[in-house]
Amino acid sequence: MTRDSAGGPRVAVCFHGFLRTGVAMAPVRKRLVREGWHNVDLPTARYEMRSVEDLGAWAARRIRETSTRAGGARVDVVTHSMGGLVLRASLVHRPPVRRVVMLSPPNSGAEMAEQVRNMLPIHRLGWDPLLPLLPGSAQALPLPDDVEVGVLTGGRGPRGYNPMLSGDNDGKVRVEEARLEGAQDFGVVPARHPFIMAQSHVLDEVVRFLRTGAFSAERSR
């Protein structure tokens, strides 16, 4: 069993992406349990129906509950896409987080979210589910201070997987949009946005960062 620095069992919480459920993070849980994590929680929330502030409070509660079940151990967190923004929103509540790996997070907002919002302007009817993913909204969220964060995103070169986005990207999030001020490490892997959390070479890096606080030299930028 993998243990934290205080000798207790290592535990984790995974936050899924937009319009997904906790089941999407099952490959992460399977790998972490195999590597010795004692418990990995996969909560689900309707991101499109709640404010990011409310989601942050919810995420902080889930992290605290996982910590309490493990005797007060600090919790490792793995996020996908908007789950990274939910985790950032939780930081104002000071949850007991140890290390975080964000997979393809739109940390400075997503150009693609703005494109979709312009094509489908349902926000004019009073419902704006993409608002948290827009550049201005995302940049207003808290940054980590005493939490170790590694950011891993997908890309494959100058034009990325989606030529309609500017610069390298994973099909939905541009590499530069994933960067986060205050993160300990940043890496790019050959992976598309919807499947990044299920690929073995990505999970290798997740485990490495949660154990050491750094990605491998070949991934780190």
C-alpha positions as a printed NumPy array, in Angstrom:
array([[  0.   ,   0.   ,   0.   ],
       [  1.282,   3.45 ,  -0.906],
       [  1.482,   5.777,   2.106],
       [  1.668,   9.529,   2.477],
       [  4.507,  11.407,   4.168],
       [  2.827,  10.991,   7.572],
       [  2.633,   7.224,   7.165],
       [ -1.098,   7.026,   6.483],
       [ -2.718,   5.373,   3.457],
       [ -2.49 ,   7.331,   0.193],
       [ -5.942,   8.343,  -1.086],
       [ -7.203,  10.348,  -4.056],
       [-10.19 ,  12.086,  -5.621],
       [-10.695,  12.448,  -9.39 ],
       [-12.829,  15.212, -10.907],
       [-14.259,  14.553, -14.374],
       [-14.668,  16.966, -17.282],
       [-17.594,  18.929, -18.703],
       [-20.676,  16.834, -19.625],
       [-18.985,  13.697, -18.264],
       [-19.393,  11.652, -15.062],
       [-17.038,  10.143, -12.542],
       [-17.057,   6.932, -14.591],
       [-14.857,   8.695, -17.161],
       [-12.071,   8.733, -14.568],
       [-12.274,   4.982, -13.891],
       [ -8.988,   4.287, -15.769],
       [ -7.222,   6.654, -13.383],
       [ -8.676,   4.902, -10.35 ],
       [ -7.776,   1.476, -11.707],
       [ -4.167,   2.521, -12.211],
       [ -3.802,   4.277,  -8.855],
       [ -5.287,   1.336,  -6.958],
       [ -2.888,  -0.977,  -8.792],
       [ -0.025,   1.309,  -7.752],
       [ -1.022,   1.141,  -4.085],
       [ -3.471,   3.959,  -3.451],
       [ -5.878,   2.852,  -0.746],
       [ -9.015,   4.593,  -1.99 ],
       [ -9.841,   6.689,  -5.078],
       [-13.147,   8.569,  -5.126],
       [-14.886,   9.347,  -8.455],
       [-17.651,  11.853,  -7.654],
       [-20.072,  13.145, -10.285],
       [-21.613,  16.612, -10.599],
       [-23.699,  18.391, -13.237],
       [-21.197,  21.128, -14.074],
       [-23.548,  22.682, -16.616],
       [-26.248,  23.22 , -13.97 ],
       [-24.185,  24.808, -11.167],
       [-21.981,  27.853, -10.707],
       [-18.242,  27.265, -10.52 ],
       [-18.258,  28.689,  -6.969],
       [-20.85 ,  26.106,  -5.911],
       [-18.857,  23.375,  -7.621],
       [-15.733,  24.473,  -5.765],
       [-17.522,  24.164,  -2.417],
       [-18.817,  20.729,  -3.448],
       [-15.317,  19.58 ,  -4.485],
       [-13.809,  20.788,  -1.204],
       [-16.408,  18.766,   0.721],
       [-15.646,  15.616,  -1.269],
       [-11.921,  16.029,  -0.651],
       [-12.493,  16.522,   3.088],
       [-14.747,  13.465,   3.238],
       [-12.087,  11.331,   1.563],
       [ -9.475,  12.688,   3.974],
       [-11.665,  11.959,   7.   ],
       [-12.229,   8.356,   5.914],
       [ -8.439,   7.971,   5.685],
       [ -7.814,   9.293,   9.181],
       [ -7.002,  12.848,   8.124],
       [ -4.548,  12.05 ,   5.33 ],
       [ -3.94 ,  14.73 ,   2.71 ],
       [ -5.577,  13.838,  -0.583],
       [ -4.083,  13.511,  -4.057],
       [ -6.297,  14.88 ,  -6.846],
       [ -6.447,  14.095, -10.567],
       [ -8.644,  16.215, -12.813],
       [ -9.706,  16.224, -16.442],
       [-10.602,  19.342, -18.431],
       [-13.11 ,  21.512, -16.507],
       [-12.453,  19.36 , -13.447],
       [ -9.237,  21.345, -13.095],
       [-11.222,  24.574, -12.834],
       [-13.499,  22.963, -10.255],
       [-10.423,  22.002,  -8.23 ],
       [ -9.068,  25.544,  -8.484],
       [-12.422,  26.914,  -7.288],
       [-12.203,  24.594,  -4.262],
       [ -8.905,  26.093,  -3.113],
       [-10.617,  29.048,  -1.416],
       [-12.03 ,  26.494,   1.055],
       [ -8.538,  25.152,   1.871],
       [ -9.255,  21.429,   1.374],
       [ -6.52 ,  19.021,   2.557],
       [ -4.867,  18.485,  -0.837],
       [ -1.368,  17.036,  -1.199],
       [ -0.58 ,  16.882,  -4.931],
       [ -2.666,  17.527,  -8.047],
       [ -2.343,  16.413, -11.662],
       [ -4.511,  18.351, -14.102],
       [ -5.129,  16.665, -17.46 ],
       [ -5.937,  19.051, -20.343],
       [ -7.27 ,  21.848, -18.127],
       [ -8.425,  25.105, -19.78 ],
       [ -6.614,  27.12 , -17.119],
       [ -6.821,  30.353, -19.084],
       [-10.134,  29.488, -20.724],
       [-10.743,  27.725, -24.016],
       [-10.886,  29.279, -27.464],
       [-13.097,  26.389, -28.524],
       [-15.65 ,  27.111, -25.788],
       [-15.935,  30.65 , -27.103],
       [-16.393,  29.357, -30.652],
       [-19.174,  26.965, -29.598],
       [-20.864,  29.661, -27.517],
       [-20.904,  31.972, -30.528],
       [-22.341,  29.269, -32.794],
       [-24.977,  28.184, -30.242],
       [-25.869,  31.367, -28.346],
       [-28.162,  29.746, -25.789],
       [-26.732,  32.147, -23.208],
       [-29.093,  34.743, -24.685],
       [-31.94 ,  32.693, -23.213],
       [-30.496,  33.011, -19.717],
       [-28.606,  29.692, -19.485],
       [-24.841,  29.941, -19.986],
       [-23.202,  26.554, -19.267],
       [-19.977,  27.477, -21.083],
       [-19.366,  30.627, -19.044],
       [-16.811,  29.006, -16.658],
       [-14.774,  27.857, -19.675],
       [-14.425,  31.284, -21.265],
       [-11.036,  33.013, -20.964],
       [-12.086,  35.828, -18.62 ],
       [-13.977,  33.53 , -16.25 ],
       [-11.272,  30.873, -15.993],
       [ -8.499,  33.379, -15.308],
       [-10.393,  34.758, -12.31 ],
       [-10.174,  31.455, -10.398],
       [ -7.709,  30.969,  -7.502],
       [ -4.145,  29.834,  -8.177],
       [ -2.374,  27.215,  -6.044],
       [ -0.034,  28.423,  -3.342],
       [  0.77 ,  25.573,  -0.93 ],
       [ -0.468,  22.785,  -3.234],
       [  1.881,  20.986,  -5.639],
       [  0.349,  20.961,  -9.122],
       [  1.454,  19.273, -12.317],
       [ -0.29 ,  20.089, -15.6  ],
       [ -0.287,  17.562, -18.439],
       [ -1.977,  18.336, -21.73 ],
       [ -2.237,  16.874, -25.219],
       [ -0.541,  18.091, -28.371],
       [  1.297,  16.901, -31.452],
       [  3.06 ,  19.856, -33.02 ],
       [  2.443,  23.336, -34.433],
       [ -1.146,  22.778, -35.657],
       [ -2.287,  20.263, -33.071],
       [ -5.172,  17.823, -33.475],
       [ -7.695,  20.512, -34.427],
       [ -6.538,  22.875, -37.194],
       [ -9.438,  25.223, -36.392],
       [ -7.695,  26.163, -33.143],
       [ -4.616,  28.36 , -33.092],
       [ -1.394,  26.65 , -32.078],
       [ -0.764,  23.165, -30.739],
       [ -3.786,  21.554, -29.084],
       [ -5.427,  18.306, -28.017],
       [ -8.494,  18.902, -30.178],
       [-10.309,  21.067, -27.632],
       [ -7.762,  22.857, -25.433],
       [ -4.698,  24.667, -26.758],
       [ -1.38 ,  23.847, -25.097],
       [ -0.92 ,  27.455, -24.005],
       [ -4.406,  27.494, -22.483],
       [ -3.475,  24.639, -20.173],
       [ -0.526,  26.387, -18.528],
       [ -0.98 ,  27.474, -14.911],
       [  0.971,  30.049, -12.944],
       [  2.41 ,  28.444,  -9.824],
       [  2.426,  24.873, -11.156],
       [  5.494,  22.783, -10.287],
       [  5.662,  21.089, -13.685],
       [  4.07 ,  21.219, -17.124],
       [  4.151,  18.525, -19.79 ],
       [  2.765,  17.745, -23.232],
       [  1.852,  14.236, -24.374],
       [  0.525,  12.835, -27.669],
       [ -3.12 ,  12.481, -26.649],
       [ -6.543,  13.737, -27.677],
       [ -8.7  ,  15.587, -25.178],
       [-11.527,  13.045, -24.607],
       [ -9.194,  10.098, -24.02 ],
       [ -6.147,  11.545, -22.27 ],
       [ -7.108,  10.068, -18.891],
       [ -7.255,   6.524, -20.303],
       [ -3.842,   6.244, -21.973],
       [ -1.098,   4.264, -20.28 ],
       [  1.731,   6.699, -21.051],
       [ -0.334,   9.504, -19.513],
       [ -1.111,   7.451, -16.406],
       [  2.614,   6.726, -16.067],
       [  3.156,  10.477, -15.727],
       [  0.237,  10.884, -13.323],
       [  1.717,   8.295, -10.975],
       [  5.21 ,   9.774, -11.341],
       [  4.065,  13.267, -10.386],
       [  1.925,  12.112,  -7.456],
       [  4.928,  10.212,  -6.114],
       [  7.76 ,  12.639,  -6.87 ],
       [  6.296,  16.049,  -7.684],
       [  7.657,  16.029, -11.247],
       [  7.002,  14.522, -14.657],
       [  9.623,  12.577, -16.594],
       [ 12.286,  14.648, -18.339],
       [ 10.972,  13.714, -21.795],
       [  7.509,  15.11 , -21.008],
       [  8.399,  18.152, -18.953],
       [  8.552,  21.575, -20.609]])
